Short mmCIF file of C-alpha atoms in Angstrom, two decimals:
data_model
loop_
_atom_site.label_atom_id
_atom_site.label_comp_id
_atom_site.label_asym_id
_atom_site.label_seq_id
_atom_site.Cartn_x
_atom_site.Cartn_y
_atom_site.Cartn_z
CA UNK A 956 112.65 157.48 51.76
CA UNK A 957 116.66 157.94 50.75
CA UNK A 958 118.86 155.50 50.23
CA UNK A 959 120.67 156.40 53.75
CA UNK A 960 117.56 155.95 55.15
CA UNK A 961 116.27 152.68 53.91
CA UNK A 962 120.07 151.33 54.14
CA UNK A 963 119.77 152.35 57.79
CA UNK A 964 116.08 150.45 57.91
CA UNK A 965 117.72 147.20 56.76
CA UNK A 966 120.19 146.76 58.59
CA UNK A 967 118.46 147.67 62.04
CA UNK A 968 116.01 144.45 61.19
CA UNK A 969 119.02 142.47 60.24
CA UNK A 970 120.19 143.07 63.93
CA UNK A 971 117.40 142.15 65.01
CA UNK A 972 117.32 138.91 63.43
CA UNK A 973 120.73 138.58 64.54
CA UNK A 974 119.68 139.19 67.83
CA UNK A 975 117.10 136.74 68.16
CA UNK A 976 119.26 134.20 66.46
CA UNK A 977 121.72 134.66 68.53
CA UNK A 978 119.21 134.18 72.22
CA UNK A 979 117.59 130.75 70.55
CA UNK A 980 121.12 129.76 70.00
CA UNK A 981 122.41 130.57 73.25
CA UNK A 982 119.06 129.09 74.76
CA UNK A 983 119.39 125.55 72.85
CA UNK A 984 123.02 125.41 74.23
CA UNK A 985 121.92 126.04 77.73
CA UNK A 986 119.82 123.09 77.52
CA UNK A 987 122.19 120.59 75.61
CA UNK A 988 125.33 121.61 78.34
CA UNK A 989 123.19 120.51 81.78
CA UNK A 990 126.60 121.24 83.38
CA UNK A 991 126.43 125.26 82.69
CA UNK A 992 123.34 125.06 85.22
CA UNK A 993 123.01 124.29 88.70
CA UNK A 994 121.92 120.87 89.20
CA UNK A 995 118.82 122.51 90.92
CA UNK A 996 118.01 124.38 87.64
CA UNK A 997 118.73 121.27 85.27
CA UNK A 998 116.74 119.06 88.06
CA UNK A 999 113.60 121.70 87.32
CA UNK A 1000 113.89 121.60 83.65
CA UNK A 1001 113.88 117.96 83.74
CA UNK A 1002 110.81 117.78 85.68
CA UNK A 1003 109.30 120.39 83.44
CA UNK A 1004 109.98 118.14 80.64
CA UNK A 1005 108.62 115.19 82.00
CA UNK A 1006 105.32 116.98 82.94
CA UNK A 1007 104.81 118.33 78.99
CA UNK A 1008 105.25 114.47 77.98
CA UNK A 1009 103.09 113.37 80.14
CA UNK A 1010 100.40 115.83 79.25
CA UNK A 1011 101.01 115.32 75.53
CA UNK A 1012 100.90 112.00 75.57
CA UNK A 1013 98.09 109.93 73.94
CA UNK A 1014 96.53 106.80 75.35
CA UNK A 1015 98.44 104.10 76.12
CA UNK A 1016 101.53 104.93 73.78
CA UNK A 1017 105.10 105.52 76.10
CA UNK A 1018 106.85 109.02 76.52
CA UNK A 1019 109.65 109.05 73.84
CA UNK A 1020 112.43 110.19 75.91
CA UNK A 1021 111.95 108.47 79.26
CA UNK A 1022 111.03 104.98 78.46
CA UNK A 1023 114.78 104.08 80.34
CA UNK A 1024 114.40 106.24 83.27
CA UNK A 1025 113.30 105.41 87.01
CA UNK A 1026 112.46 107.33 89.79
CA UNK A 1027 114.72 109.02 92.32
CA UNK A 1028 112.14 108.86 95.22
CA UNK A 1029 113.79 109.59 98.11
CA UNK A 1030 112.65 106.35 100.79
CA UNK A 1031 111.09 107.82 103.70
CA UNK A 1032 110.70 111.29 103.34
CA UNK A 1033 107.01 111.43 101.80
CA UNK A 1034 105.90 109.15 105.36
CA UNK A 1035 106.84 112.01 107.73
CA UNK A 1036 104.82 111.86 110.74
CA UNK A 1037 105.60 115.01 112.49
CA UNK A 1038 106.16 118.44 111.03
CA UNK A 1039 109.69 119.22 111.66
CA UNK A 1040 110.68 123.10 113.26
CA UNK A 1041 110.49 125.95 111.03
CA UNK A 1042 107.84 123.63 108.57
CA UNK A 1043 104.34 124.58 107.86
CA UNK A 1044 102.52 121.33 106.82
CA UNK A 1045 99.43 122.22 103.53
CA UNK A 1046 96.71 119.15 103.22
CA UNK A 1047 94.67 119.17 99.76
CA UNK A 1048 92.71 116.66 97.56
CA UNK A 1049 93.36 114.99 94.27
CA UNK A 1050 91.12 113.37 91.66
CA UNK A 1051 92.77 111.10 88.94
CA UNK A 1052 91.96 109.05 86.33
CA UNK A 1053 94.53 106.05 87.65
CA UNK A 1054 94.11 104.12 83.86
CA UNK A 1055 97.98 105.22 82.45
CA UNK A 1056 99.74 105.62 85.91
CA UNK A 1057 101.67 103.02 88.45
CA UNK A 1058 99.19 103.64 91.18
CA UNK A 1059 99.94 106.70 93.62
CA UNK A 1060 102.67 105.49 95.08
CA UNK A 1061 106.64 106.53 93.73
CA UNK A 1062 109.02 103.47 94.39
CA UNK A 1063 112.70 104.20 94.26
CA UNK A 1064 114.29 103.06 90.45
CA UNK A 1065 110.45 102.19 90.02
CA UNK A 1066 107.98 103.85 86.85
CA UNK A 1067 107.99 107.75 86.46
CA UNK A 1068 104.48 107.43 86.17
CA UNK A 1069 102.89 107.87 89.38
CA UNK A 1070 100.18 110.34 90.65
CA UNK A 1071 102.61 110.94 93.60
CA UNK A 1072 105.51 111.58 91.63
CA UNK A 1073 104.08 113.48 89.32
CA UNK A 1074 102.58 115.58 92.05
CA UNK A 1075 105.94 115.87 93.51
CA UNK A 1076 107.42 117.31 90.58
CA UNK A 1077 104.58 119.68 89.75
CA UNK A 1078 104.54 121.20 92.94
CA UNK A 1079 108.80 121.11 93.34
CA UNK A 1080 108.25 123.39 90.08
CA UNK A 1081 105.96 125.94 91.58
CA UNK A 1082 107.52 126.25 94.68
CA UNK A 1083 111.33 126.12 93.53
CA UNK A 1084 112.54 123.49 96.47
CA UNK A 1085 111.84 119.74 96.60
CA UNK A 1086 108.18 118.26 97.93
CA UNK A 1087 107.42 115.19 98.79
CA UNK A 1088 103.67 114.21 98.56
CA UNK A 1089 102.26 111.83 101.57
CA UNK A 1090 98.87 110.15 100.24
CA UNK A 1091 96.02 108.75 102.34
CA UNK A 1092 95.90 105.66 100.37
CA UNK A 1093 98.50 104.33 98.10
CA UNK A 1094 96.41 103.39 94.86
CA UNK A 1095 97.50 100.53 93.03
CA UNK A 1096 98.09 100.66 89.31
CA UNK A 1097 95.44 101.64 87.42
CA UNK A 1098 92.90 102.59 90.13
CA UNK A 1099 91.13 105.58 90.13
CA UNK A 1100 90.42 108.25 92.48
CA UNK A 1101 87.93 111.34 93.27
CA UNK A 1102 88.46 112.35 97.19
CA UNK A 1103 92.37 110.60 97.79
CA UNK A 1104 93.97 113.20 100.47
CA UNK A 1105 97.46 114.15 100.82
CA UNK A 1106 99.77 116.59 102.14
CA UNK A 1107 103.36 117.97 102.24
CA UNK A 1108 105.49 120.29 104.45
CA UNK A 1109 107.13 123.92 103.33
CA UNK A 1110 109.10 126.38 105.15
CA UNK A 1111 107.41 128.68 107.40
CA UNK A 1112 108.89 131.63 105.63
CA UNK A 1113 107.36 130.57 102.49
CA UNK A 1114 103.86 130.35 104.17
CA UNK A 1115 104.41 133.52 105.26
CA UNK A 1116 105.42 135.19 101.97
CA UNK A 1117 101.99 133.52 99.87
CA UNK A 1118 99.45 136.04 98.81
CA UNK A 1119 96.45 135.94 100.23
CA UNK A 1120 94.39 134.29 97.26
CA UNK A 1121 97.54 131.07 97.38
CA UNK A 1122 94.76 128.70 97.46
CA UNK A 1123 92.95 129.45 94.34
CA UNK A 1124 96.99 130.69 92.69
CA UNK A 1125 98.20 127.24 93.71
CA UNK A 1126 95.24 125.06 92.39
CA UNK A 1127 95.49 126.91 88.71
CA UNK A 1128 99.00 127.05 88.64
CA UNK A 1129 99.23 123.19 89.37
CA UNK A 1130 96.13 122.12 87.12
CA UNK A 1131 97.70 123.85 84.28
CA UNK A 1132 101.47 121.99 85.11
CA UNK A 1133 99.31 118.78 85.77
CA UNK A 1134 98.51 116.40 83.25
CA UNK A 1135 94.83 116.19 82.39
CA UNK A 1136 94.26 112.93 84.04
CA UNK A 1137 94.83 114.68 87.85
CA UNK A 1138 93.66 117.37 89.36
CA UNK A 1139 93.88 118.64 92.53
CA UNK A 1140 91.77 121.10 94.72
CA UNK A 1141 90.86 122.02 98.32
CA UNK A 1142 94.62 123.52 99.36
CA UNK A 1143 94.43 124.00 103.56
CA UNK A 1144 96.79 124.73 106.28
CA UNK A 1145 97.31 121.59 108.07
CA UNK A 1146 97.02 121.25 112.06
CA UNK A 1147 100.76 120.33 113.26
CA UNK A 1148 99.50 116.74 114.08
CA UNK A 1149 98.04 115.99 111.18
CA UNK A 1150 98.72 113.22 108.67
CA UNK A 1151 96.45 112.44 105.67
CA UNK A 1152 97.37 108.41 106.24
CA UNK A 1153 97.22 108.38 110.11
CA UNK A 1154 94.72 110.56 110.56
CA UNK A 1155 91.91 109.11 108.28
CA UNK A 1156 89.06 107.73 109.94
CA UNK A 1157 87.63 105.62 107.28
CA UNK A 1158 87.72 105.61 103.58
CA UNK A 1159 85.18 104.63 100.55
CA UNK A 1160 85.55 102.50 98.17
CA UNK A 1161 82.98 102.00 95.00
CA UNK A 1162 83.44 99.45 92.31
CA UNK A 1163 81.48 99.91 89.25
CA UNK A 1164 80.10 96.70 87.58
CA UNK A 1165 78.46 96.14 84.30
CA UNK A 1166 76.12 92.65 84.42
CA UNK A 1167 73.34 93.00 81.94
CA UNK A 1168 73.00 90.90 78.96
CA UNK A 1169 73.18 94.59 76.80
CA UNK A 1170 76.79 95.85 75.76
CA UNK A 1171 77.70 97.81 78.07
CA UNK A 1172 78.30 102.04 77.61
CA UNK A 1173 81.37 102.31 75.26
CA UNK A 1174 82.19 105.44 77.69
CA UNK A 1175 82.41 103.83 80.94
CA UNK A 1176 84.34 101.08 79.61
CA UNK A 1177 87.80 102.76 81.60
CA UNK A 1178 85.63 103.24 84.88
CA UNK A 1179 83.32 99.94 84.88
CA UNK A 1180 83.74 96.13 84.70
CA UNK A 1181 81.95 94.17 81.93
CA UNK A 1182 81.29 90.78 83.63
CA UNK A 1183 81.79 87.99 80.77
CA UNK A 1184 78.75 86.73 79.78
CA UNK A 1185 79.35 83.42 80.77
CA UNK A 1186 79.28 84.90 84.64
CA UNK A 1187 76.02 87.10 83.51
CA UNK A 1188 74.23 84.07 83.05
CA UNK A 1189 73.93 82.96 86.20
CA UNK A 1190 74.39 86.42 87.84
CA UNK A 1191 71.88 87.48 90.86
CA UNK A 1192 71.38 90.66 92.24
CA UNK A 1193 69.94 89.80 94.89
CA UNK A 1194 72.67 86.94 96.11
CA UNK A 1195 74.83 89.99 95.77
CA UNK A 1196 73.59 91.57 98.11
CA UNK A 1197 73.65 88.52 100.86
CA UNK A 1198 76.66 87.25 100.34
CA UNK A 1199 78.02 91.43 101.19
CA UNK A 1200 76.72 91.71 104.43
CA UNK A 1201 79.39 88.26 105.11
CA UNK A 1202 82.42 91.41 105.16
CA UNK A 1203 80.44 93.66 107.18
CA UNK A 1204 82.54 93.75 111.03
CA UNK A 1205 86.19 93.66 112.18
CA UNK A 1206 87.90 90.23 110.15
CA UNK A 1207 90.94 89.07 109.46
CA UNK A 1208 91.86 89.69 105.66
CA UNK A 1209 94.60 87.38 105.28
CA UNK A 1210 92.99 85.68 101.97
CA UNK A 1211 92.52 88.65 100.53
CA UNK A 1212 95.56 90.19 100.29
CA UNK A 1213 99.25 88.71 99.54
CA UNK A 1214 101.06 88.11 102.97
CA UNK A 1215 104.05 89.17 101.36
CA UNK A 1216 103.09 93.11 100.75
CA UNK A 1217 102.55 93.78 104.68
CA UNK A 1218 104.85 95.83 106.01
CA UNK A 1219 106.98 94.52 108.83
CA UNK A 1220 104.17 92.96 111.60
CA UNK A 1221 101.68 94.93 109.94
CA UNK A 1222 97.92 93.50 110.78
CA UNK A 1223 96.09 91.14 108.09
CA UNK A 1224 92.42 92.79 110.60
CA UNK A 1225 90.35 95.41 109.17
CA UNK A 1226 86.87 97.02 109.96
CA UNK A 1227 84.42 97.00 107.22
CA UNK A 1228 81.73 99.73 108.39
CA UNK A 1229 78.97 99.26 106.03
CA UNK A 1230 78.57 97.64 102.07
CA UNK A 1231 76.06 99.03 100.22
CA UNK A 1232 74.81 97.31 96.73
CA UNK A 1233 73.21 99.96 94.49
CA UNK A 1234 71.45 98.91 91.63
CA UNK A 1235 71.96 101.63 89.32
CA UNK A 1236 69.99 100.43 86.24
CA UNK A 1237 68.55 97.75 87.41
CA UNK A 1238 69.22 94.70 84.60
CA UNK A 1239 72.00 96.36 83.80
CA UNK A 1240 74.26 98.09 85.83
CA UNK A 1241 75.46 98.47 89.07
CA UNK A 1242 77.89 99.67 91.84
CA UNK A 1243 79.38 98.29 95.49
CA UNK A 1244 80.00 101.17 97.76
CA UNK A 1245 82.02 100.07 100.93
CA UNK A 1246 83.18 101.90 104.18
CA UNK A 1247 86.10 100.61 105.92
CA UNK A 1248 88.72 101.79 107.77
CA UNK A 1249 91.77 100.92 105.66
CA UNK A 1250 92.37 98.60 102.80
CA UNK A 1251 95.09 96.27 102.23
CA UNK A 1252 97.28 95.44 99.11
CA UNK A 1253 93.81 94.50 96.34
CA UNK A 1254 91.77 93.72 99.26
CA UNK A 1255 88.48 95.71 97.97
CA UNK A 1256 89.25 93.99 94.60
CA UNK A 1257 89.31 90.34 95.94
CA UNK A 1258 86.64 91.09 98.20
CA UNK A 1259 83.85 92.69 95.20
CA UNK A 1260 85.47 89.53 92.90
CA UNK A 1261 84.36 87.07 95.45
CA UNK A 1262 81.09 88.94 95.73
CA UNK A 1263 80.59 88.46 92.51
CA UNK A 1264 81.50 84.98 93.04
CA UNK A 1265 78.78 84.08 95.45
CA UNK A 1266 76.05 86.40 93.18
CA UNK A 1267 76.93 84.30 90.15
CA UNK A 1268 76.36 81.02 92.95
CA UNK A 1269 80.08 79.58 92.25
CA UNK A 1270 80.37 80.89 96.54
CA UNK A 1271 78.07 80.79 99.37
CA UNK A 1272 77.83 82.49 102.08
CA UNK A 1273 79.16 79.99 104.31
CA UNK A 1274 82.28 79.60 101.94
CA UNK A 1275 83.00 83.41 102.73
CA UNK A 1276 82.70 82.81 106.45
CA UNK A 1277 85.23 80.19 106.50
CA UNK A 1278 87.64 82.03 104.15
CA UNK A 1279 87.17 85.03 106.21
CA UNK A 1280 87.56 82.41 109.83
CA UNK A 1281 90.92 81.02 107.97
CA UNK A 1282 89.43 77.83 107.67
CA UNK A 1283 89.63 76.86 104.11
CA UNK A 1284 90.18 78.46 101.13
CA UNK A 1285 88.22 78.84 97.74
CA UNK A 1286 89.18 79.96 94.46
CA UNK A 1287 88.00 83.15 93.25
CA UNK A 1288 89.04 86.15 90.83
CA UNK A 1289 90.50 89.57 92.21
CA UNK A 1290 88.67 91.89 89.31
CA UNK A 1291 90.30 94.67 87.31
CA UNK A 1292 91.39 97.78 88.61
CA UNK A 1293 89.74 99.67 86.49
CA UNK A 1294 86.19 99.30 87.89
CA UNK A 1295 87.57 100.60 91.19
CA UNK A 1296 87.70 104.54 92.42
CA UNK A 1297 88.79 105.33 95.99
CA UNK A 1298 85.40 107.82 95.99
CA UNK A 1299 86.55 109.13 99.61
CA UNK A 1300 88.56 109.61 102.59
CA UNK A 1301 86.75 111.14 105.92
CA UNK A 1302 87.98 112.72 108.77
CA UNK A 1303 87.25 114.14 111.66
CA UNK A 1304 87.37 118.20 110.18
CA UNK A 1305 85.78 117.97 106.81
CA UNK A 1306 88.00 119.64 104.57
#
């Protein structure tokens, strides 16, 4: 080759460097002047950001970044009862390991780590406009989930535009924005009056419990309770299972949930449907499975610890019926979150 032509060589791949110098420059000022944007497109990036923390981050160490921020939640709009004109409303299912988040629910200048928020911004990212996530039940922190429902409105001329395989699109595209820890799955046109809270007609509940003299499975240690030993003692499977039929019928929950968390004249009374007590190794392990038709602020967790209570023969049975008849009231422990996984919630259309 001449010296024209490997002169000419060189400097075409110094432009090129040049070039791409010149785009990462131009890109790394773009995001340190949030101003230059629209606050749409800086609103996206931050979200996009917050979403690569979270799914970077290793257990239980903070997000470098946005220990000092809160949520923006918007009060009200993810409890929309009726889908408003021109709004198609989508219903789905999420799974979640609940260890690392705030429960589901986002609370205005709360934690930017809940399932709902992060849901919100995941999907707010795919579908270039805000969403607001409405949940079936609103998880407390550090409860788990396989079958919580939820759903969220778009515009009808974005229903219209989705390909015909959106389902399946939306489910990858959202698993891969989605930390590890959620996933969601089951995406469905929602009838008009539909509403994944009002329109449940029961939900399931299972607490996992660990009660055998053995150390328990170092791998379900996040999903199941280790009673101390000092309750495994005296521990009896079978009282267990007495003192659980005392829930089973429509009560008043009052002393099992803090008064102060109900919403306006919201009723303390509940329907438990059914509590079953399965003795998954038996010795060893087991789990409380129970049907109701809504829960109230750690009412399934002071309900299984005062199971627990009455299997370990600190409670009878008769105790329970007068906490449960508001006639006295007994001490008892409302058990870790951890051990607790809303398994499903049913409704009329399977779905």
């Amino acid at each position: 080759m001449s010296g024209h032509g490997r002169g000419a060589e060189a400097l075409g791949r110094g432009l090129r460097l040049t070039c791409v110098a010149a785009v990462a420059l131009l890109r790394e000022l773009w995001c340190l002047v949030p101003e230059l944007r629209s606050a749409e497109a800086a609103e996206r990036q931050r979200y996009g950001e917050l979403l690569r923390a979270v799914r970077q981050r290793s257990m239980p160490t903070p997000m470098p970044g946005f220990a000092d921020e809160v949520d923006e939640a918007a009060d009200g709009l993810q409890m929309r009862c009726l889908v408003s004109d021109g709004q198609r409303r989508v219903r789905f299912r999420v799974a979640y390991d609940g260890g690392q988040y705030s429960g589901w629910a986002r609370v205005k200048g709360g934690s930017l780590l809940t399932v709902a928020g992060l849901l919100d911004r995941a999907l707010s990212l795919h579908l270039r406009q805000k969403i607001f996530v409405c949940g079936a039940s609103r998880t407390d922190a550090g409860v788990h989930a396989q079958g919580q429902a939820a759903h969220f409105d778009i515009p009808e001329k974005l229903a219209e535009e989705r390909p015909e395989n959106w389902k399946e699109q939306w489910e990858r595209k959202l698993n891969q924005q989605l930390p590890g820890d959620i996933r969601v799955r089951n995406f469905h046109d929602a009838p008009r009056d539909f509403h994944s809270r009002f329109s449940a007609v029961s939900k399931t509940y299972v607490y996992r419990i660990h009660y055998g003299k053995d150390p328990s499975d170092p791998f379900e240690r996040f999903y199941r309770f280790q009673l101390p030993l000092g309750w495994v003692r005296s521990f009896d499977i079978d009282r267990l299972h007495t003192v659980a039929t005392c829930f089973i019928g429509s009560k008043d929950f009052a002393y099992f949930t803090q008064l102060a968390k109900l919403e306006g004249n919201r009723s303390s009374h509940r329907t438990i449907e059914d509590i079953r007590v399965v003795d998954e190794l038996p010795g060893q392990t087991c789990r409380i499975e129970i049907d109701l038709d809504g829960a109230l602020f750690r009412m399934v967790r002071n309900m299984v610890g005062c199971m627990v209570a009455g299997a370990c023969g600190r409670l009878s049975a008769e105790h329970i019926d007068e906490m449960l008849e508001a006639e006295r009231r007994y001490d008892f422990p409302c058990l870790p979150a951890h051990g607790l996984c809303l398994d499903m919630v049913h409704y009329r259309e399977s779905f």
